[in-house]
XYZ file of N, CA, C and O in Angstrom:
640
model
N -13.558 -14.385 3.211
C -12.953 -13.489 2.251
C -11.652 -14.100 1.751
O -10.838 -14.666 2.481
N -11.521 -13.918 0.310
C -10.301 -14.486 -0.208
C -10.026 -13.468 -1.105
O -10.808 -12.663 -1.609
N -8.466 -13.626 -1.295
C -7.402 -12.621 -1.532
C -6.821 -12.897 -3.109
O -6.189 -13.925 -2.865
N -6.652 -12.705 -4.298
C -5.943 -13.127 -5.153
C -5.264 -12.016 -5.215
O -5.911 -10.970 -5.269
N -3.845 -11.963 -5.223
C -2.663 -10.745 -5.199
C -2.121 -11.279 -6.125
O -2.092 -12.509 -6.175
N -1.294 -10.163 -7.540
C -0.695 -10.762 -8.395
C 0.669 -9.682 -7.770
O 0.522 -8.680 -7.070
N 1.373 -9.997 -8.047
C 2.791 -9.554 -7.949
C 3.550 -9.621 -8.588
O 4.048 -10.679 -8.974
N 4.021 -8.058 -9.038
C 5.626 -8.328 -9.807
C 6.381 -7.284 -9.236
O 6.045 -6.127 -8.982
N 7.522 -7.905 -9.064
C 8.945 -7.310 -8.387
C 9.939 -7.625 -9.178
O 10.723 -8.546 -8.951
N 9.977 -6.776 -10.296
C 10.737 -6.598 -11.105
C 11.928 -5.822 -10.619
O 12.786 -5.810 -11.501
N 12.234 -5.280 -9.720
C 12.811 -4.239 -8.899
C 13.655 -5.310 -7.191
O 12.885 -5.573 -6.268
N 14.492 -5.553 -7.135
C 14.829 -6.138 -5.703
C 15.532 -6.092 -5.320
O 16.450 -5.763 -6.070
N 15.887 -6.309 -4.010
C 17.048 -5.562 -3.180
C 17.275 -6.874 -2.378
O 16.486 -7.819 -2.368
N 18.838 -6.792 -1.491
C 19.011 -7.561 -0.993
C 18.674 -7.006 0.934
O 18.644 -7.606 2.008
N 18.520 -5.876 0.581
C 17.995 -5.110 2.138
C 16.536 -5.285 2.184
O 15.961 -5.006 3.237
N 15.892 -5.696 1.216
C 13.904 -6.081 1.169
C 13.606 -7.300 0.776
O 12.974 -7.360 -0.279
N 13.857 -8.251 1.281
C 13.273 -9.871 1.002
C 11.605 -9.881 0.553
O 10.857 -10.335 1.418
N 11.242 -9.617 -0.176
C 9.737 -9.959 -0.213
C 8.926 -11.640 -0.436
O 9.013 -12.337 -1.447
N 8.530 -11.809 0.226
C 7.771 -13.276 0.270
C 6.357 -13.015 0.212
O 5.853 -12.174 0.955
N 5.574 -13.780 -0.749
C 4.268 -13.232 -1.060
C 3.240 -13.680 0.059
O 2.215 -13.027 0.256
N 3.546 -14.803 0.776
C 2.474 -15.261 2.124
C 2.358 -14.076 2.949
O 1.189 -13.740 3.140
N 3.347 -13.259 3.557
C 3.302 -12.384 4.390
C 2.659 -10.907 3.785
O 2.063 -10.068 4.460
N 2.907 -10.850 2.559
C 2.145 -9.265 1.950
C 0.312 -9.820 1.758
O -0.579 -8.977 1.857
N 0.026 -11.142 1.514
C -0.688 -11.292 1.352
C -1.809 -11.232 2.524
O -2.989 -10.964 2.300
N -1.200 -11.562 3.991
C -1.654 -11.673 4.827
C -2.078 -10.077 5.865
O -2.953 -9.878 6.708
N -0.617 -8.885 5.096
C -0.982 -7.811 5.596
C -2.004 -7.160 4.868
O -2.570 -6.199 5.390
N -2.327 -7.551 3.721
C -3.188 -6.899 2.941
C -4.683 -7.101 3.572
O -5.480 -6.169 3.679
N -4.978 -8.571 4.012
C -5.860 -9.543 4.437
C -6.403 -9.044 5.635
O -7.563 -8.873 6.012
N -5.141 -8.819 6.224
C -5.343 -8.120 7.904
C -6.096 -6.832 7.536
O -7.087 -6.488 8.180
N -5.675 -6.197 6.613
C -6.198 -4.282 5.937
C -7.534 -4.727 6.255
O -8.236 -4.358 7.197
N -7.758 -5.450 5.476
C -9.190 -5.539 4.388
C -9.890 -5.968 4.994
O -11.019 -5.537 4.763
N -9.777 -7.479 6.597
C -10.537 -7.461 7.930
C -10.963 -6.780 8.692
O -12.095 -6.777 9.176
N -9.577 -5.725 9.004
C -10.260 -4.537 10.198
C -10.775 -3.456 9.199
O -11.578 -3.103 10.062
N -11.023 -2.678 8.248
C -11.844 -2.182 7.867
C -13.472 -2.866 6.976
O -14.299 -2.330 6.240
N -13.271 -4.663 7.690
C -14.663 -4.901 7.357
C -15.066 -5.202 6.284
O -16.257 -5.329 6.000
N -13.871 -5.401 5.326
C -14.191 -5.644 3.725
C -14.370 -7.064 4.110
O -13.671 -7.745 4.860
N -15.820 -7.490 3.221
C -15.878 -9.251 3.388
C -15.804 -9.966 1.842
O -15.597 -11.179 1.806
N -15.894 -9.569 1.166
C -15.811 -9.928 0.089
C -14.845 -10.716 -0.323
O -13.995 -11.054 0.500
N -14.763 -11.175 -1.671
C -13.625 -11.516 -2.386
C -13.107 -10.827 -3.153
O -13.597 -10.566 -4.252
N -12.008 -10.387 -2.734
C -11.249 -9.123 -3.165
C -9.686 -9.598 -4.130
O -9.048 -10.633 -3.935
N -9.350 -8.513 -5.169
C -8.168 -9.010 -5.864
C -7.526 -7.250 -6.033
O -8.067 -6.146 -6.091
N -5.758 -7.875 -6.072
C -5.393 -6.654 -5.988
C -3.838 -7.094 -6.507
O -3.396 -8.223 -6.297
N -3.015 -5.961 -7.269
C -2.178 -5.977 -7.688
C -0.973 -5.409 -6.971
O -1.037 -4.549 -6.093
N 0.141 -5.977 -7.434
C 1.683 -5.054 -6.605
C 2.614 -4.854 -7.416
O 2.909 -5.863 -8.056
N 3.218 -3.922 -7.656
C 4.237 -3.547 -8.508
C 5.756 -3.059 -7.841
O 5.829 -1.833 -7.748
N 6.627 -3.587 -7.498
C 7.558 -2.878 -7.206
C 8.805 -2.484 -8.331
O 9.448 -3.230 -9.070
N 8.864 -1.131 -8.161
C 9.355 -0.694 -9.579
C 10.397 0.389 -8.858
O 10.432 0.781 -7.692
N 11.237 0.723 -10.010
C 12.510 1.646 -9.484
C 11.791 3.019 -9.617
O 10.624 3.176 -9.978
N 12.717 4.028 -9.249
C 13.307 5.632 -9.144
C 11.904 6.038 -10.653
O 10.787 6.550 -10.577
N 12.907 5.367 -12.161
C 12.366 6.020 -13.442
C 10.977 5.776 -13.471
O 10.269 6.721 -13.819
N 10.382 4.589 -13.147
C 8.865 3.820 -12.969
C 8.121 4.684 -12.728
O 7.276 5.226 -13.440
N 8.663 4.993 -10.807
C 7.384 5.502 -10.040
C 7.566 7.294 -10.285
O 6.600 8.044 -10.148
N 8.895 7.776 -10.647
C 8.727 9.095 -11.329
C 7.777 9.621 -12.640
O 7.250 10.729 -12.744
N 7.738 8.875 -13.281
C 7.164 8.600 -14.415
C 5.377 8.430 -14.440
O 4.570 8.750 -15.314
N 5.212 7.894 -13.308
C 3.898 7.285 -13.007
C 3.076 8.615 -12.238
O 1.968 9.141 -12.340
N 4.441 8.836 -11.332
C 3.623 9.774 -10.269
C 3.616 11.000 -11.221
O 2.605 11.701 -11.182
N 4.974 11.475 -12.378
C 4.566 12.867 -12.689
C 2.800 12.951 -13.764
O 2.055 13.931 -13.786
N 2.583 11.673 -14.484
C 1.515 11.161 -15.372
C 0.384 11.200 -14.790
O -0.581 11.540 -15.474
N 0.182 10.860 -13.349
C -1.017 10.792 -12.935
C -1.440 11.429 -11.669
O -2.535 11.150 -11.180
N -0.392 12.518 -10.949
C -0.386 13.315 -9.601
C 0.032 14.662 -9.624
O -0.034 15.517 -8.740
N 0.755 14.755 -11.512
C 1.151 15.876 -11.286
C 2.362 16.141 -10.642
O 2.953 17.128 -11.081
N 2.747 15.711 -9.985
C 4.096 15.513 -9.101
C 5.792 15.421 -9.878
O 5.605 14.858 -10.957
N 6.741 15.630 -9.784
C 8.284 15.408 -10.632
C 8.903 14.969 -9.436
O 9.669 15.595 -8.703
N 8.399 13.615 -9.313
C 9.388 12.978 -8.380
C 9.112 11.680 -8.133
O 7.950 11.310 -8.303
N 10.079 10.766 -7.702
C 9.498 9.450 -7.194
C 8.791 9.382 -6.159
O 9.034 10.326 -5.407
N 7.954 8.627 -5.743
C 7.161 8.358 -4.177
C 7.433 7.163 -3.955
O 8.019 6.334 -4.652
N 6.943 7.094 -2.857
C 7.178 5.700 -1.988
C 5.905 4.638 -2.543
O 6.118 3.445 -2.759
N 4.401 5.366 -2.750
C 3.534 4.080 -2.963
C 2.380 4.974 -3.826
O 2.045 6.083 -3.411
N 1.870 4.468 -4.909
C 0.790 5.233 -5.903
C -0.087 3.707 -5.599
O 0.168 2.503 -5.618
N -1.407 4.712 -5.280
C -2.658 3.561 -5.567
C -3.041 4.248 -6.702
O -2.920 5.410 -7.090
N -3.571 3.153 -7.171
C -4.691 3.079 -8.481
C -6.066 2.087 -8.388
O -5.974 0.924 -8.779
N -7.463 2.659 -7.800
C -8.729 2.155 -7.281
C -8.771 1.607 -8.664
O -8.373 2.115 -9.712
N -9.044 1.058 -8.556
C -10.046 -0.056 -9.885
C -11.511 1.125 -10.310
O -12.176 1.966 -9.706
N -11.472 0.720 -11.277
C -13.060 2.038 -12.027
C -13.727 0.918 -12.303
O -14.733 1.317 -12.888
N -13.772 -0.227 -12.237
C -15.188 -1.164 -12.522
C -16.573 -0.153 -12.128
O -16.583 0.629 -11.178
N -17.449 -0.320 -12.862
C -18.683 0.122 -12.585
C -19.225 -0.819 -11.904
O -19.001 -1.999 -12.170
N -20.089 -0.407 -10.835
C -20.448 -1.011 -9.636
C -21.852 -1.816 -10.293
O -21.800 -3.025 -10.069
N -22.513 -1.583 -10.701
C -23.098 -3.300 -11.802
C -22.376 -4.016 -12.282
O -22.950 -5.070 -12.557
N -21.190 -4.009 -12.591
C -20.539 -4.989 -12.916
C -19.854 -5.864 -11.975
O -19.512 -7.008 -12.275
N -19.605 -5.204 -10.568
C -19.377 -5.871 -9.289
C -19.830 -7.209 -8.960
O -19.188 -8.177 -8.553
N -21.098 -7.069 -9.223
C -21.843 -8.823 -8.871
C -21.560 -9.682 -9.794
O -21.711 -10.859 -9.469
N -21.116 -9.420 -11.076
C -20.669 -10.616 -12.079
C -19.697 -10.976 -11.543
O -19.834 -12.190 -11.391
N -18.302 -10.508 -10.952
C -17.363 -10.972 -10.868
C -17.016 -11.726 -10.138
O -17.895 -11.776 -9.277
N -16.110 -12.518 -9.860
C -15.738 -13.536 -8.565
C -15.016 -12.724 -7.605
O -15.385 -12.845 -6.437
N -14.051 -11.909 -7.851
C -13.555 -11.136 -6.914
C -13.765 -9.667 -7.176
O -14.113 -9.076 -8.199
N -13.529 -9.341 -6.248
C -13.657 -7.405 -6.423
C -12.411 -6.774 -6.539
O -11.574 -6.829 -5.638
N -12.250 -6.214 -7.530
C -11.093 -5.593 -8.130
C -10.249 -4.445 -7.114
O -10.100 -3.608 -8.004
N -9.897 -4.100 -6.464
C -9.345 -3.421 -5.346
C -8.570 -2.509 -6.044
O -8.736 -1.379 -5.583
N -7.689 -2.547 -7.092
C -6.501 -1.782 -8.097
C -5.380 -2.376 -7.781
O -5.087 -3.571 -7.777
N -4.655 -1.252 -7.463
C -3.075 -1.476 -7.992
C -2.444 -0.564 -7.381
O -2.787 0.614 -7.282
N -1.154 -1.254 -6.790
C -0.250 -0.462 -6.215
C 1.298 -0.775 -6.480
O 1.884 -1.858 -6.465
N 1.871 0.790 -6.778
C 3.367 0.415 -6.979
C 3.987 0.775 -6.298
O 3.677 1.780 -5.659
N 5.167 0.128 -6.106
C 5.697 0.768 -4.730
C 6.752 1.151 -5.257
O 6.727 1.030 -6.482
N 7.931 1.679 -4.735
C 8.904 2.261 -5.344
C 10.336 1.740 -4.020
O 10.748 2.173 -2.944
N 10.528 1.045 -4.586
C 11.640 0.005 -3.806
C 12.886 0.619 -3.373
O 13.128 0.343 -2.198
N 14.028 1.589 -4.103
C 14.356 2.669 -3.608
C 13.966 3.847 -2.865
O 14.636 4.712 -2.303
N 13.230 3.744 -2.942
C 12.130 5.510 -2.309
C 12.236 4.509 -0.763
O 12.849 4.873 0.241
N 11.670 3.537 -0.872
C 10.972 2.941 0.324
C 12.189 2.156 1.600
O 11.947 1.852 2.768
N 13.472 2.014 0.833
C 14.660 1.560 1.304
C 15.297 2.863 1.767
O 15.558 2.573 2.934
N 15.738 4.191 1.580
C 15.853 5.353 1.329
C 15.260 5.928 2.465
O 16.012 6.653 3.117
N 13.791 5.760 2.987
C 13.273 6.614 3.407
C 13.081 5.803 5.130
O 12.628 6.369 6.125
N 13.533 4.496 5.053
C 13.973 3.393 6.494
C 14.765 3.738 7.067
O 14.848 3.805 8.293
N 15.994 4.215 5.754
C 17.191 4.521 6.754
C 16.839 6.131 7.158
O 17.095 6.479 8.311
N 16.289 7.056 6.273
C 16.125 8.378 6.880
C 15.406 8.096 8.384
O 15.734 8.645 9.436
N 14.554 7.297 8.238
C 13.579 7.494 9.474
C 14.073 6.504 10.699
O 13.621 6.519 11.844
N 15.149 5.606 10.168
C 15.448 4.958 11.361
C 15.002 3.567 11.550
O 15.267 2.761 12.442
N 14.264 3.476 10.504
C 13.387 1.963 10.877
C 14.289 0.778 9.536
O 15.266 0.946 8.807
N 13.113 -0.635 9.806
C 14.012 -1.487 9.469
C 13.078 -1.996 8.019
O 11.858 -2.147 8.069
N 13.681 -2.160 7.093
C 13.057 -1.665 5.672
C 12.042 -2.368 5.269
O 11.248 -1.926 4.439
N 11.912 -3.868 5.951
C 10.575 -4.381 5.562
C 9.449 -3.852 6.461
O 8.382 -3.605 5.898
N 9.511 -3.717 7.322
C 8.591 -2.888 8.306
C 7.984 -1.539 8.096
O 6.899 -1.236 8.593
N 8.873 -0.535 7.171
C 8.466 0.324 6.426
C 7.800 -0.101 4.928
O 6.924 0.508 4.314
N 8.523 -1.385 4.531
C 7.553 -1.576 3.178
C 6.136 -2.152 3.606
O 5.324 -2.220 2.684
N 5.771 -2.514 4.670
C 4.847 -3.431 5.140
C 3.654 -2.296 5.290
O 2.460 -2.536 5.112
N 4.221 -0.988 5.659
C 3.508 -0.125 6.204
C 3.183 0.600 4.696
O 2.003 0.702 4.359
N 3.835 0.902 4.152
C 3.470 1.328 2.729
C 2.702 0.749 1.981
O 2.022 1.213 1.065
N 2.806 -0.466 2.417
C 1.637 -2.216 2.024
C -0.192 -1.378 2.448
O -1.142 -1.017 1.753
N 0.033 -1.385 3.564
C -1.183 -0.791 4.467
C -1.638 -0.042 3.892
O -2.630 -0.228 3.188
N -0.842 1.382 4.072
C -1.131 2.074 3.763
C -2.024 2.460 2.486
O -3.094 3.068 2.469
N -1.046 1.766 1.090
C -2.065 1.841 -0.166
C -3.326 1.102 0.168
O -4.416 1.673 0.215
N -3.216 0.243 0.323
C -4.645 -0.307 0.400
C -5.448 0.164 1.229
O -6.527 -0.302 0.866
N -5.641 0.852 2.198
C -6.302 2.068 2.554
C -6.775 2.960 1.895
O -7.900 3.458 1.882
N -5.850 3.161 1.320
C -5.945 4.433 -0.389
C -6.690 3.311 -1.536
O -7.237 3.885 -2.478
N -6.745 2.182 -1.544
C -7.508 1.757 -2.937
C -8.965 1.414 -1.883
O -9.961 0.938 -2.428
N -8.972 1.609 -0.853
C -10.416 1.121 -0.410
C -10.850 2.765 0.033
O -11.665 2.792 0.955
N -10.511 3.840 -0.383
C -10.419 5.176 -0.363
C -10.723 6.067 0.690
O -11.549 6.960 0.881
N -9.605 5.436 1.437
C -9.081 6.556 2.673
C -8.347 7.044 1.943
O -7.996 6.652 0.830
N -7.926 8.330 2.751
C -7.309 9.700 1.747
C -6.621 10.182 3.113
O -7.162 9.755 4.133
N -5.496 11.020 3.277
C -4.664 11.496 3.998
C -4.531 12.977 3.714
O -4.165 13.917 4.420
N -4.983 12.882 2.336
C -5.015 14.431 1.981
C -5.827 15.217 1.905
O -5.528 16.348 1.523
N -6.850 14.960 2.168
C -8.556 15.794 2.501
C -8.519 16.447 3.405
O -8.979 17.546 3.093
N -8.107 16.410 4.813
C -8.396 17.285 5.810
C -7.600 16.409 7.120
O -7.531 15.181 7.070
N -7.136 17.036 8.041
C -6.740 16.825 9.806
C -7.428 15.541 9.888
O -6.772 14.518 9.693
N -8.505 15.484 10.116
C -9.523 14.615 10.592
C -9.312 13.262 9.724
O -9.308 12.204 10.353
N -9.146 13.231 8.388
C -9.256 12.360 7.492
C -7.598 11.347 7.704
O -7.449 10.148 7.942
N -6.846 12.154 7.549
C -5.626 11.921 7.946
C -5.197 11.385 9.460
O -4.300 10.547 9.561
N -5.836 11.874 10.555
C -5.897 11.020 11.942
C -6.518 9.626 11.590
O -5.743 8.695 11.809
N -8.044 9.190 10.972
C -8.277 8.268 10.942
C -7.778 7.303 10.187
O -8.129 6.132 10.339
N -6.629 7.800 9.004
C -5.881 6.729 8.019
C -4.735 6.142 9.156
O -4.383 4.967 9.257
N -4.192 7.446 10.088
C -2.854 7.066 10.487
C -3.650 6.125 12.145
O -3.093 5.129 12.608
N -4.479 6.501 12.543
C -4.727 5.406 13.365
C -5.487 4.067 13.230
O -5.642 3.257 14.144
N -5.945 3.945 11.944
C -5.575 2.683 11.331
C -4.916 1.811 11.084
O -4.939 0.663 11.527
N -4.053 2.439 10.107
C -2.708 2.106 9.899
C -1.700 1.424 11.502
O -1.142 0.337 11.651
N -1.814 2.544 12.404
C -1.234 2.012 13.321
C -1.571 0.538 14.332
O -0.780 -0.190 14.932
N -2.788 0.490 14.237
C -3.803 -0.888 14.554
C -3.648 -1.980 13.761
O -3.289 -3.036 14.280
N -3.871 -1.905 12.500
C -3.714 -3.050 11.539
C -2.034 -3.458 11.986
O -1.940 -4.578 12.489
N -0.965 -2.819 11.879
C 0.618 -2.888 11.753
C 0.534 -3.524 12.855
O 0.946 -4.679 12.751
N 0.079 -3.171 14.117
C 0.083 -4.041 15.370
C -0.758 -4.949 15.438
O -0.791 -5.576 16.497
N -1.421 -5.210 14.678
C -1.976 -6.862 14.269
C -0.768 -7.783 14.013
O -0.591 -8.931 14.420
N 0.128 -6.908 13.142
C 1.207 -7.765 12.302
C 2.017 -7.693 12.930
O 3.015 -8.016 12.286
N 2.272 -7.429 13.961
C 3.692 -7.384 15.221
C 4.308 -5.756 14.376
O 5.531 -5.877 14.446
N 4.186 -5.199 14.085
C 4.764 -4.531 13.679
C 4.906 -2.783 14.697
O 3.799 -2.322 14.974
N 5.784 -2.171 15.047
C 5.353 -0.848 15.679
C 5.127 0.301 15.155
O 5.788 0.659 14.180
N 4.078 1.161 15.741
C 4.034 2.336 15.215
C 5.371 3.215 14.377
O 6.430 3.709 14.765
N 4.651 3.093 12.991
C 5.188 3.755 12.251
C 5.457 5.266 12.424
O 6.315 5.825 11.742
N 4.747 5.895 13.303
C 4.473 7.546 13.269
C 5.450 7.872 14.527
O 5.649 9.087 14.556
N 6.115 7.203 15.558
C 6.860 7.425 16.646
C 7.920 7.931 16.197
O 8.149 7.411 15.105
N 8.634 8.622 16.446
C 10.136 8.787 16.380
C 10.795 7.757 16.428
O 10.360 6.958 17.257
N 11.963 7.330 15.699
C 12.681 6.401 16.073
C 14.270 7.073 16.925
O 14.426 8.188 16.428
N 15.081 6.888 17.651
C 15.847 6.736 18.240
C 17.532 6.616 17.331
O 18.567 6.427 17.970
């Protein structure tokens, strides 16, 4: 399985270093343990406050910024086998929201963006958190497995 990630980080901080080997590799890690074998392609957007307000009130209904909007790819599934890679969508992240919400929770901000990494792509391979108890245990103990692939610790613990 191979990965083409396009990236723009138009948006950057000096508290979030982003380097594309390592997002590429958590994405990689996603897309292994849930078994995706394919050749898969997928987009990243990190965008400010006005972006992801804008995005999220347009397409969630929502008046506010969030931390991460997926957008699944709508290719029609005959058109799947023409392609070289499989379109996965698009995710924006919201680089304030996600710096913002490290220090609320205590954690250390790439480790929360890493997890927001996960997380969407969970959501573009369409796990959902918002369907039901059940649906939501199996995103967050995912999530917590893949992150500890990546050295990373449970996101859902309390921090200290």
């Amino acid at each position: 399985m191979k990965l083409n990630l396009s990236l723009q980080d138009d948006v950057q901080s000096p508290d979030l270093i982003l380097k594309r080997a390592p997002l590429k590799k958590a994405i990689e890690m996603t897309l292994r343990h849930v078994d995706v074998q394919s050749d898969c392609e997928i987009g990243i957007a990190c965008v400010d406050h006005e972006e992801s307000h804008r995005l999220n009130l347009e397409y969630r209904g929502k008046d506010k910024s969030t931390n991460v909007l997926s957008f699944p790819s709508d290719f029609p599934e005959d058109i799947l086998p023409l392609l070289d890679a499989r379109p996965l969508g698009d995710l924006v992240i919201c680089i304030p929201v996600v710096l913002q919400e490290a220090i609320d929770q205590k954690k250390a901000a790439y480790d929360h963006f890493m997890h927001m990494l996960v997380h969407g792509t969970l959501h573009l391979l369409g796990y959902d958190h918002e369907i039901s108890e059940e649906d939501a245990e199996e995103m967050e103990a995912l999530e917590i497995e893949i992150l500890a692939k990546l050295g990373l610790a449970n996101p859902y613990l309390e921090q200290d």
